[in-house]
PDB file of N, CA, C and O in Angstrom:
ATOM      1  N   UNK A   1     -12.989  19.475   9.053  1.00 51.00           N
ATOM      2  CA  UNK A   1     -13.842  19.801   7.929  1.00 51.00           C
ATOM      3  C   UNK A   1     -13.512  18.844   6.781  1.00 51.00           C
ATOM      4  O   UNK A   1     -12.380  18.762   6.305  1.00 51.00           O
ATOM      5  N   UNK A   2     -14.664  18.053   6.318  1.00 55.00           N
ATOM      6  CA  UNK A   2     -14.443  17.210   5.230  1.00 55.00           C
ATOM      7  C   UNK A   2     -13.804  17.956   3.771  1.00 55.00           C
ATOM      8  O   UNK A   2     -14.208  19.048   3.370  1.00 55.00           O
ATOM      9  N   UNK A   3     -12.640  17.068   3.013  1.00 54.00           N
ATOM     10  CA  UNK A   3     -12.349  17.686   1.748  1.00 54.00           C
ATOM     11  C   UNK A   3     -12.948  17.119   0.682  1.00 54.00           C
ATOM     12  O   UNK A   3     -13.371  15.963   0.651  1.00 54.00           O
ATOM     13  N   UNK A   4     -13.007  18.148  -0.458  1.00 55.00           N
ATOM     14  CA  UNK A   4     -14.170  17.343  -1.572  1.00 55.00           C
ATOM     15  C   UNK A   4     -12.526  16.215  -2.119  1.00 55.00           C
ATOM     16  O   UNK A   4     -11.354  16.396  -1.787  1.00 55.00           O
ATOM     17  N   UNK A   5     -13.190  14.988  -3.134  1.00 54.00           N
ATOM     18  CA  UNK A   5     -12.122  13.772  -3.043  1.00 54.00           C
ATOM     19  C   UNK A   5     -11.318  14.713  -4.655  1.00 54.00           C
ATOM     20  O   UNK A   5     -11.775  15.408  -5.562  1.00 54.00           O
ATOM     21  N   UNK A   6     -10.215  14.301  -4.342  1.00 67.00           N
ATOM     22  CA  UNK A   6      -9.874  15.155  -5.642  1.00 67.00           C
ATOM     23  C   UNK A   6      -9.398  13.478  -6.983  1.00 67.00           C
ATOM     24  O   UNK A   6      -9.209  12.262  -7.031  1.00 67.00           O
ATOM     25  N   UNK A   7      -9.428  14.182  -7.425  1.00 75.00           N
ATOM     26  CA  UNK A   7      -9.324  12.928  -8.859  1.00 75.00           C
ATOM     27  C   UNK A   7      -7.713  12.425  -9.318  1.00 75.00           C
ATOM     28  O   UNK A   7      -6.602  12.877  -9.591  1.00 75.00           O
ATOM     29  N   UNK A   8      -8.351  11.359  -9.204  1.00 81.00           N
ATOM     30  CA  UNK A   8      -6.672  10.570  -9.269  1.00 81.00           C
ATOM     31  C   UNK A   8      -5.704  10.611 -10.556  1.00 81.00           C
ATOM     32  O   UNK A   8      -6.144  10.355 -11.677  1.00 81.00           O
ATOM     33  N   UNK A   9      -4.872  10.821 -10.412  1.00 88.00           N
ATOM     34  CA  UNK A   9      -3.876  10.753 -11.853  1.00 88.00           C
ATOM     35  C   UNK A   9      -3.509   9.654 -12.577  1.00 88.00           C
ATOM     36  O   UNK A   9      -3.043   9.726 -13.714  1.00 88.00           O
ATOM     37  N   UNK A  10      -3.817   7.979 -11.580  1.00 90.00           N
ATOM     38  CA  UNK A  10      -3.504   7.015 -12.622  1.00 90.00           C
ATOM     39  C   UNK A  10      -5.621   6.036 -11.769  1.00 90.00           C
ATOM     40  O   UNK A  10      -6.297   6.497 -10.849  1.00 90.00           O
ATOM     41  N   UNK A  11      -5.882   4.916 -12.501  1.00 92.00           N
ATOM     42  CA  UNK A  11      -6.373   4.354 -12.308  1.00 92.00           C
ATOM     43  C   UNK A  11      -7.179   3.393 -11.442  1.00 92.00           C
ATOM     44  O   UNK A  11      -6.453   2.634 -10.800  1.00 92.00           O
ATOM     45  N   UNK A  12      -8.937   3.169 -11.189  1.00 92.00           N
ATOM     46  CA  UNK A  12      -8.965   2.608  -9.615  1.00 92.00           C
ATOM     47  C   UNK A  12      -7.912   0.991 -10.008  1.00 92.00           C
ATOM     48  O   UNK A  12      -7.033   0.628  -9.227  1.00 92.00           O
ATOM     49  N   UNK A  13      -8.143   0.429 -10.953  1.00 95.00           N
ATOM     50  CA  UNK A  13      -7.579  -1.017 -11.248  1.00 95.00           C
ATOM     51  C   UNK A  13      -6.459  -1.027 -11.222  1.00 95.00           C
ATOM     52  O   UNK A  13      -5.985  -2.151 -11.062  1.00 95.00           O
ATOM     53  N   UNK A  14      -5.419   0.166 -11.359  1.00 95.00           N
ATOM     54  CA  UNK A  14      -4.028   0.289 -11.709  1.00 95.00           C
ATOM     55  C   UNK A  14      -3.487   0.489 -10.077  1.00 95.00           C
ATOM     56  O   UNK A  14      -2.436   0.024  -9.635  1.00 95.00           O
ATOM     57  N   UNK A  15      -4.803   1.561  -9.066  1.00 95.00           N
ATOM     58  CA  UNK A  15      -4.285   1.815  -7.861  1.00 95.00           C
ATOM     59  C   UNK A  15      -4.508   0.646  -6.961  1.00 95.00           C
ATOM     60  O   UNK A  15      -3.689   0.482  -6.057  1.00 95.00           O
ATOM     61  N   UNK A  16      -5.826  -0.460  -7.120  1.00 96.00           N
ATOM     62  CA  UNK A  16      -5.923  -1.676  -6.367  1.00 96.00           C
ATOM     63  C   UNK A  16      -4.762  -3.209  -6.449  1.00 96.00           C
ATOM     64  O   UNK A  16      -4.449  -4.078  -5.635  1.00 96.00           O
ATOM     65  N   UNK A  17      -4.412  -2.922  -7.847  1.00 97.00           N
ATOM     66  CA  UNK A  17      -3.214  -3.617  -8.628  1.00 97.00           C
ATOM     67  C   UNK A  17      -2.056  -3.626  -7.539  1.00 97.00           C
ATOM     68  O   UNK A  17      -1.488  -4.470  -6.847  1.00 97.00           O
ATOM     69  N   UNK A  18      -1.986  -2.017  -7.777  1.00 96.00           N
ATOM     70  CA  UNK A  18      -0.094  -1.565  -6.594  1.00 96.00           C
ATOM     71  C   UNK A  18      -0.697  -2.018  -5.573  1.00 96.00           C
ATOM     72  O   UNK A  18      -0.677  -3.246  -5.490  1.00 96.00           O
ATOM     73  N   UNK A  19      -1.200  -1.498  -4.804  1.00 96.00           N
ATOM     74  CA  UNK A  19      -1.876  -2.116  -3.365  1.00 96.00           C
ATOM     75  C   UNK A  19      -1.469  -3.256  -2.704  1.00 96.00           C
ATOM     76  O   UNK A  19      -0.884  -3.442  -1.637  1.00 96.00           O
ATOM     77  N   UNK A  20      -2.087  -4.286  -3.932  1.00 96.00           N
ATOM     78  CA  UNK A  20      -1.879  -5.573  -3.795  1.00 96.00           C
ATOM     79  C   UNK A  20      -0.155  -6.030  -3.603  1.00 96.00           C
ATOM     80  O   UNK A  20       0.389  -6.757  -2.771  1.00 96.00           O
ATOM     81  N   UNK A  21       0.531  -5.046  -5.071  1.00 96.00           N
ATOM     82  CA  UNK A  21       1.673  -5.795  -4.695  1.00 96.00           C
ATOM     83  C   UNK A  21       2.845  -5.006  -3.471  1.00 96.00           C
ATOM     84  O   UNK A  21       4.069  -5.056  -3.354  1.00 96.00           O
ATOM     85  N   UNK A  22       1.770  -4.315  -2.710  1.00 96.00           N
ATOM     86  CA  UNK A  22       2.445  -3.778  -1.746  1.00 96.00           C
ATOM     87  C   UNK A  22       1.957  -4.790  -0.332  1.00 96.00           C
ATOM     88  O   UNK A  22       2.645  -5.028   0.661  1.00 96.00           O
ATOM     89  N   UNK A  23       1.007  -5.114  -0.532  1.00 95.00           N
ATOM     90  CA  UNK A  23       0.521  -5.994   0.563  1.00 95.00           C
ATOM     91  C   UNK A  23       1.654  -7.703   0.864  1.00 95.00           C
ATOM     92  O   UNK A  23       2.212  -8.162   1.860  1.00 95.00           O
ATOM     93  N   UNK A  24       1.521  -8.213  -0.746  1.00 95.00           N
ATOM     94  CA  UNK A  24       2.373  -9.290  -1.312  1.00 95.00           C
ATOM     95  C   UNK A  24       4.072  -8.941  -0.564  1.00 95.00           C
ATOM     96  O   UNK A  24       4.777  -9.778  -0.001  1.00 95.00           O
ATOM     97  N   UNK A  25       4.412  -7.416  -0.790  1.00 96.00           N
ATOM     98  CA  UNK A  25       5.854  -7.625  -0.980  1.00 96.00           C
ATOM     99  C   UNK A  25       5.871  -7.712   0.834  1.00 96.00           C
ATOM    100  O   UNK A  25       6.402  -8.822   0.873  1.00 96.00           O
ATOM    101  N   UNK A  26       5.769  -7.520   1.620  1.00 94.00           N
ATOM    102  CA  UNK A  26       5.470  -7.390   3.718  1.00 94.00           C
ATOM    103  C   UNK A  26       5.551  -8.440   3.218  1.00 94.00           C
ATOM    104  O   UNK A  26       6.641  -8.853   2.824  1.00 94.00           O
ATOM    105  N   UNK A  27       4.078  -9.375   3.061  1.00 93.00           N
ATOM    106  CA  UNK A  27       4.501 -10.652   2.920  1.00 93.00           C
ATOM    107  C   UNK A  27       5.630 -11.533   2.645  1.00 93.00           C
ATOM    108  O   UNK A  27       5.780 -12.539   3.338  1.00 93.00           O
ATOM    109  N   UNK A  28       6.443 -11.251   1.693  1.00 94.00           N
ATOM    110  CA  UNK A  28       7.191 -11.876   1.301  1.00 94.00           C
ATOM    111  C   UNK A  28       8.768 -11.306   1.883  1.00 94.00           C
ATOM    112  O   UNK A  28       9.786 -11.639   1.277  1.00 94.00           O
ATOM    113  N   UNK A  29       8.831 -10.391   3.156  1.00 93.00           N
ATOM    114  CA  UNK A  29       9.694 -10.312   3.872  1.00 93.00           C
ATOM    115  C   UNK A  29      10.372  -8.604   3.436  1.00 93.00           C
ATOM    116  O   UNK A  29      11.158  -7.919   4.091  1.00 93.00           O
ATOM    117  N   UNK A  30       9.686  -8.294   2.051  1.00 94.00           N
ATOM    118  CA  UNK A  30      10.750  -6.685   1.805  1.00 94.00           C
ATOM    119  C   UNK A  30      10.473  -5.897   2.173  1.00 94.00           C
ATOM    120  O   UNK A  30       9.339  -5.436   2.304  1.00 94.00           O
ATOM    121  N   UNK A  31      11.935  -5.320   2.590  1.00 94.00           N
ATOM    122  CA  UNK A  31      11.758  -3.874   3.152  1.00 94.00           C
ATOM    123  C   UNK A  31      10.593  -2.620   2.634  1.00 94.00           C
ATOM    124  O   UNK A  31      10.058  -2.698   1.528  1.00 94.00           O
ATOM    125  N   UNK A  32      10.392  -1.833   3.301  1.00 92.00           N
ATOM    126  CA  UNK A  32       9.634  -0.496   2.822  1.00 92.00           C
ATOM    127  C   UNK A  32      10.465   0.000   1.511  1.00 92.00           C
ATOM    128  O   UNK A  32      10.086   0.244   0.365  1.00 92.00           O
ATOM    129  N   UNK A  33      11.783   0.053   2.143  1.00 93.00           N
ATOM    130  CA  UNK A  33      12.548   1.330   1.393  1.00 93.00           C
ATOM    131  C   UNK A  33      12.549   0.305  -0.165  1.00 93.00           C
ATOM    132  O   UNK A  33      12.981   0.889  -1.159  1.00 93.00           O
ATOM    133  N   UNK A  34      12.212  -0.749  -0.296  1.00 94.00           N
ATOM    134  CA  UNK A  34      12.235  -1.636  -1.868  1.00 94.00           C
ATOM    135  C   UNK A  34      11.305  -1.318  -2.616  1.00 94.00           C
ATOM    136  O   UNK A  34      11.177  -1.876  -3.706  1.00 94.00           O
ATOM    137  N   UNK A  35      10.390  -0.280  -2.162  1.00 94.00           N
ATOM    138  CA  UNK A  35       9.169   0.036  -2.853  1.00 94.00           C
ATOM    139  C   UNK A  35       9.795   0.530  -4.600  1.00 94.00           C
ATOM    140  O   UNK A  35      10.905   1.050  -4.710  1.00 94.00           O
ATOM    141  N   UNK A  36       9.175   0.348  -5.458  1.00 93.00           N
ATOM    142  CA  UNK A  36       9.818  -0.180  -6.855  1.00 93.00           C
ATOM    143  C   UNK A  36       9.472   1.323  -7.090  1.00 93.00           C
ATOM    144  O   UNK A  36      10.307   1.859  -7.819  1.00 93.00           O
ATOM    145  N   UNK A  37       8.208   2.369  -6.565  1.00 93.00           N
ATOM    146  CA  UNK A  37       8.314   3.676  -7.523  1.00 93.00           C
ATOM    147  C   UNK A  37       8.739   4.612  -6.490  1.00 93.00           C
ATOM    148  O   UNK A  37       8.749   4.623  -5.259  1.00 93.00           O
ATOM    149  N   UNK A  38       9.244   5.745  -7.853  1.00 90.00           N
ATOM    150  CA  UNK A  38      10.189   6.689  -7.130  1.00 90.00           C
ATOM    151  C   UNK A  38       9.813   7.806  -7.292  1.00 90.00           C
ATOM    152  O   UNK A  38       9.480   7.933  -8.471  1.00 90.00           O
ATOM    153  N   UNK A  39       9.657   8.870  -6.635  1.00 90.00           N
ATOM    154  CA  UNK A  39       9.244  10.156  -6.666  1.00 90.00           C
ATOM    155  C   UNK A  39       9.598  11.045  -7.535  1.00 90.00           C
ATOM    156  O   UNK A  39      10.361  11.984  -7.312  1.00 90.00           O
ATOM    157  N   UNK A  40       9.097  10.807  -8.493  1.00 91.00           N
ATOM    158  CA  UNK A  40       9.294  11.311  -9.727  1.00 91.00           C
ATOM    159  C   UNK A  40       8.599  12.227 -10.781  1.00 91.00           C
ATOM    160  O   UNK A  40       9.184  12.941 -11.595  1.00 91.00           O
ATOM    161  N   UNK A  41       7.243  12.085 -10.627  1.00 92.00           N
ATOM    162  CA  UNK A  41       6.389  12.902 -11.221  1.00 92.00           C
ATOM    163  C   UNK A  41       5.188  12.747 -10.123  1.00 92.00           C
ATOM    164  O   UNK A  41       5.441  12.261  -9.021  1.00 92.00           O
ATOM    165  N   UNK A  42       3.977  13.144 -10.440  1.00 91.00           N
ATOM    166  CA  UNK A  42       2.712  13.068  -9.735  1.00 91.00           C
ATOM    167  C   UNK A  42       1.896  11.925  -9.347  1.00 91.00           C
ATOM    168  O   UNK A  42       1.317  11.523  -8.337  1.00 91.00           O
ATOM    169  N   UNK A  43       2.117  11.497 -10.769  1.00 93.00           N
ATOM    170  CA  UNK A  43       1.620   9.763 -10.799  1.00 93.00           C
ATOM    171  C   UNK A  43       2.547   8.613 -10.602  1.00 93.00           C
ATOM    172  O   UNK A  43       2.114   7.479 -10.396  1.00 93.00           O
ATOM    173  N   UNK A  44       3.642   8.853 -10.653  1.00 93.00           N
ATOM    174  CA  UNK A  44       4.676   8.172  -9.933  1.00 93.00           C
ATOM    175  C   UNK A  44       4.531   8.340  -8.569  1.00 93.00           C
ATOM    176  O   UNK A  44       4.430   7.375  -7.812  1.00 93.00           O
ATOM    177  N   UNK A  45       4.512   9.549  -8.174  1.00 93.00           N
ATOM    178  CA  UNK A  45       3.976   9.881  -6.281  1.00 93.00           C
ATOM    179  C   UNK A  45       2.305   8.826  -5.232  1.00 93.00           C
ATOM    180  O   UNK A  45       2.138   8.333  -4.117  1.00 93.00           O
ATOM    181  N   UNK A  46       1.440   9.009  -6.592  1.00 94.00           N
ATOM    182  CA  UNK A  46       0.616   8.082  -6.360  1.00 94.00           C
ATOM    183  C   UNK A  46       0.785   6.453  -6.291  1.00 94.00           C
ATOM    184  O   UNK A  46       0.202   5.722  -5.491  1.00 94.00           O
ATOM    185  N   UNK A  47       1.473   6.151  -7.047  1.00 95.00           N
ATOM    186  CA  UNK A  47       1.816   4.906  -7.184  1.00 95.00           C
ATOM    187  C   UNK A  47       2.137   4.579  -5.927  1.00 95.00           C
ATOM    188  O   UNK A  47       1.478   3.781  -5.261  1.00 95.00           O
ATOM    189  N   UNK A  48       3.402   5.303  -5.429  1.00 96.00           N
ATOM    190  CA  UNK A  48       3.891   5.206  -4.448  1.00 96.00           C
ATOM    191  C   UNK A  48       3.631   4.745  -2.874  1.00 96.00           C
ATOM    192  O   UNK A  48       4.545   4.811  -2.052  1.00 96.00           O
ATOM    193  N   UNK A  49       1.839   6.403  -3.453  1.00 95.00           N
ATOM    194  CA  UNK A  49       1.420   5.934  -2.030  1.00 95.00           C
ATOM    195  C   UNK A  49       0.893   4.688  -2.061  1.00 95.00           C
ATOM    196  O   UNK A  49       1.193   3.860  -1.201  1.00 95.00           O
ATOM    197  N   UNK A  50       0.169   4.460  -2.916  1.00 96.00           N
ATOM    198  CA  UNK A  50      -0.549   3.599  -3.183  1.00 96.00           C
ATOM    199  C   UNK A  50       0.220   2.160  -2.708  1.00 96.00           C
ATOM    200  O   UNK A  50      -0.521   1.418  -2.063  1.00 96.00           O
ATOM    201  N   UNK A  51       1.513   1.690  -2.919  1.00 96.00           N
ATOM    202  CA  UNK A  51       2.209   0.417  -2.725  1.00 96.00           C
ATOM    203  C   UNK A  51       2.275   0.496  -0.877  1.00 96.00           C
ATOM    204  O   UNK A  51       2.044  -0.354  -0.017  1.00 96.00           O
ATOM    205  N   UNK A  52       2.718   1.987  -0.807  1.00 96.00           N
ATOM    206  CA  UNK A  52       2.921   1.984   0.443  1.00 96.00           C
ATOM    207  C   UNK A  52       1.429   1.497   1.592  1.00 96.00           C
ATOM    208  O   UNK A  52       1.626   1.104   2.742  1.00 96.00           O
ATOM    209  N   UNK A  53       0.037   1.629   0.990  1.00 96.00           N
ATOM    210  CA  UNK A  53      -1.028   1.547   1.633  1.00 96.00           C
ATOM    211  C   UNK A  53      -0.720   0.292   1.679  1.00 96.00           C
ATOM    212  O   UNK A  53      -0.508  -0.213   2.781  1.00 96.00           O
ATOM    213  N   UNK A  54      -0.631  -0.467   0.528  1.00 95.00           N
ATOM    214  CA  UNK A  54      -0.733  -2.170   0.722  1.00 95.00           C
ATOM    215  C   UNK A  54       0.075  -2.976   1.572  1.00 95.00           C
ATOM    216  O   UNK A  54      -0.124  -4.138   1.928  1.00 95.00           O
ATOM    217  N   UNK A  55       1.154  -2.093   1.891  1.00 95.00           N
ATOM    218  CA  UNK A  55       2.471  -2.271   2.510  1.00 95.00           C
ATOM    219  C   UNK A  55       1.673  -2.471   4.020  1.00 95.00           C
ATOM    220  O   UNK A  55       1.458  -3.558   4.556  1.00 95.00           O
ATOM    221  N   UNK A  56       1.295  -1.126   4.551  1.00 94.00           N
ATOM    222  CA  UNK A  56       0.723  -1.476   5.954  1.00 94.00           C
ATOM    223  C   UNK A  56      -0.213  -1.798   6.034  1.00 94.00           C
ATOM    224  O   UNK A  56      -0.501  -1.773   7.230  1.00 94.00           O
ATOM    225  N   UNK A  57      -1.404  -2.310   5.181  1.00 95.00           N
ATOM    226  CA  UNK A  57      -2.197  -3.302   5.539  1.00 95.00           C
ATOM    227  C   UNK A  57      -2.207  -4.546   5.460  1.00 95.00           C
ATOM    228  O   UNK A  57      -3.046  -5.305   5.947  1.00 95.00           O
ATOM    229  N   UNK A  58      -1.287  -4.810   4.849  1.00 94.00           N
ATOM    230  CA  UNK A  58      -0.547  -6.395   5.405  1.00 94.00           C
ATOM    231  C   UNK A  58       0.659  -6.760   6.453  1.00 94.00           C
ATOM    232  O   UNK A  58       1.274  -7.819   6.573  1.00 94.00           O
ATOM    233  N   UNK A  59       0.813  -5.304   7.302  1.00 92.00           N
ATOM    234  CA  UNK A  59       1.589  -5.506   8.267  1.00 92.00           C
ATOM    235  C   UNK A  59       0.957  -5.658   9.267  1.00 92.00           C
ATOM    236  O   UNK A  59       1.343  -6.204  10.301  1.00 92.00           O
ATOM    237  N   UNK A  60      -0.857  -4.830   8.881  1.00 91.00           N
ATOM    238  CA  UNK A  60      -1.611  -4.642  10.186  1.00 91.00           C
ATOM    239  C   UNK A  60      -1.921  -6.211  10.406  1.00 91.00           C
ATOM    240  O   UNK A  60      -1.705  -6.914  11.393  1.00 91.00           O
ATOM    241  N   UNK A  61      -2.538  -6.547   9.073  1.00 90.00           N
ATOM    242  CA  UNK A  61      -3.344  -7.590   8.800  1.00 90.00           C
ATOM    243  C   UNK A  61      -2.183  -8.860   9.404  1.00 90.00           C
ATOM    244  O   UNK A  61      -2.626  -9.892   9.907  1.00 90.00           O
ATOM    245  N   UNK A  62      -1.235  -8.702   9.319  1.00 87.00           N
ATOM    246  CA  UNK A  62      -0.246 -10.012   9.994  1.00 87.00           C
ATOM    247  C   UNK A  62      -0.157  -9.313  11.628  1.00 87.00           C
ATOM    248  O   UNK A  62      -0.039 -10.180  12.495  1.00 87.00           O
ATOM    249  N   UNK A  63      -0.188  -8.229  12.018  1.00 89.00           N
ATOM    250  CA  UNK A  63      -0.084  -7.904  13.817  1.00 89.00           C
ATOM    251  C   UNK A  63      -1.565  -8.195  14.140  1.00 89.00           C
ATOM    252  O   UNK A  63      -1.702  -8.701  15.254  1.00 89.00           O
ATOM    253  N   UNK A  64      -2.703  -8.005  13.455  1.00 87.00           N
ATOM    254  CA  UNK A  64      -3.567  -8.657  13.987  1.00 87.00           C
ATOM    255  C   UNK A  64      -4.309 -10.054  14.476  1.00 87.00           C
ATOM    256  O   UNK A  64      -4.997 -10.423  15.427  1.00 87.00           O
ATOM    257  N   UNK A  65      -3.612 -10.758  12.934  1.00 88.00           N
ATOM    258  CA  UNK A  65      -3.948 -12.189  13.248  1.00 88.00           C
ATOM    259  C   UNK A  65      -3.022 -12.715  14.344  1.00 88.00           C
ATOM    260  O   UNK A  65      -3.555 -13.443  15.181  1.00 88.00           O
ATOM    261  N   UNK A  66      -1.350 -12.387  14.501  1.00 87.00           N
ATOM    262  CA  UNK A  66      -0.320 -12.563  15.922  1.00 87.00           C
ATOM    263  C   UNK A  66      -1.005 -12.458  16.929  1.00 87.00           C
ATOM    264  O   UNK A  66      -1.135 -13.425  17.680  1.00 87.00           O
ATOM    265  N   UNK A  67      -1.652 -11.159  17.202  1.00 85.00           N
ATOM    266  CA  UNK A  67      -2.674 -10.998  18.235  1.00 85.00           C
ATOM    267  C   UNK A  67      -3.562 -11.810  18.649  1.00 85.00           C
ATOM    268  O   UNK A  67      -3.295 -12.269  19.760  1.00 85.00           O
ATOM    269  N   UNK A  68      -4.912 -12.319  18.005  1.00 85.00           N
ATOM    270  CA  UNK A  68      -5.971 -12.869  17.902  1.00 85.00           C
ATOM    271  C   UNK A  68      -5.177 -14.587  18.377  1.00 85.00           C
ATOM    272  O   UNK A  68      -5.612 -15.247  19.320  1.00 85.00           O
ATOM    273  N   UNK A  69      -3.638 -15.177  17.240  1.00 87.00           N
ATOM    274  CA  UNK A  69      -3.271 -16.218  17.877  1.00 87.00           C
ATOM    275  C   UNK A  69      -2.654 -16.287  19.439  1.00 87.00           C
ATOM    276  O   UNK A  69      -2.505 -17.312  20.103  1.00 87.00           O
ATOM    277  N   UNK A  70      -2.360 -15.008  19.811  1.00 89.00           N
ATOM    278  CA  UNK A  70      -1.844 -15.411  21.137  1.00 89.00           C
ATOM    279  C   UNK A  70      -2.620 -15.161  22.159  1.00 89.00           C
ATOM    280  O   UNK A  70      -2.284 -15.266  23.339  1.00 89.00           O
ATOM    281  N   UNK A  71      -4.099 -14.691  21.590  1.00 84.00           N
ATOM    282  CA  UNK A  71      -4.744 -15.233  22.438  1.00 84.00           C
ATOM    283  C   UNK A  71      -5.625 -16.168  22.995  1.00 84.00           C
ATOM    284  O   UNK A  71      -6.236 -16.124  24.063  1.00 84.00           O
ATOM    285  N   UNK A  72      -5.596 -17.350  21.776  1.00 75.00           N
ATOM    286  CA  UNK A  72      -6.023 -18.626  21.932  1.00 75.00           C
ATOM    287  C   UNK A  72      -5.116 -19.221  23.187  1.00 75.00           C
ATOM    288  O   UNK A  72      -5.278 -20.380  23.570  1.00 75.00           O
TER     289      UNK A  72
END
């Protein structure tokens, strides 16, 4: 059963922002556990997830292109 979307506690520009530098930090070799916010309040929790999304879509986004090269 679909849920209605509930409303975010910090920003779409502030949540595409973290994203990014969750995508950047995979890239640049850091661990998960280096994620910079800490569970601390609500919007600190968002943040969180939020770094963490960017986190695995630049892990997908690097196992996919591995993929796609090994199969040239």
């Amino acid at each position: 059963m679909p849920t209605e979307p509930t409303e975010s506690l910090i920003g779409r520009n502030e949540t595409m922002e973290i994203q990014r530098t969750g995508y950047r930090a995979y890239l640049a070799g850091l661990s998960p556990t280096q994620n910079p916010y800490k569970r601390e309040s609500a919007e600190s929790i968002e943040r969180q997830i939020a770094w963490f999304r960017g986190y695995a879509a630049s892990r997908t986004d690097r196992a996919r292109a591995n993929r796609q090269a090994a199969e040239k």
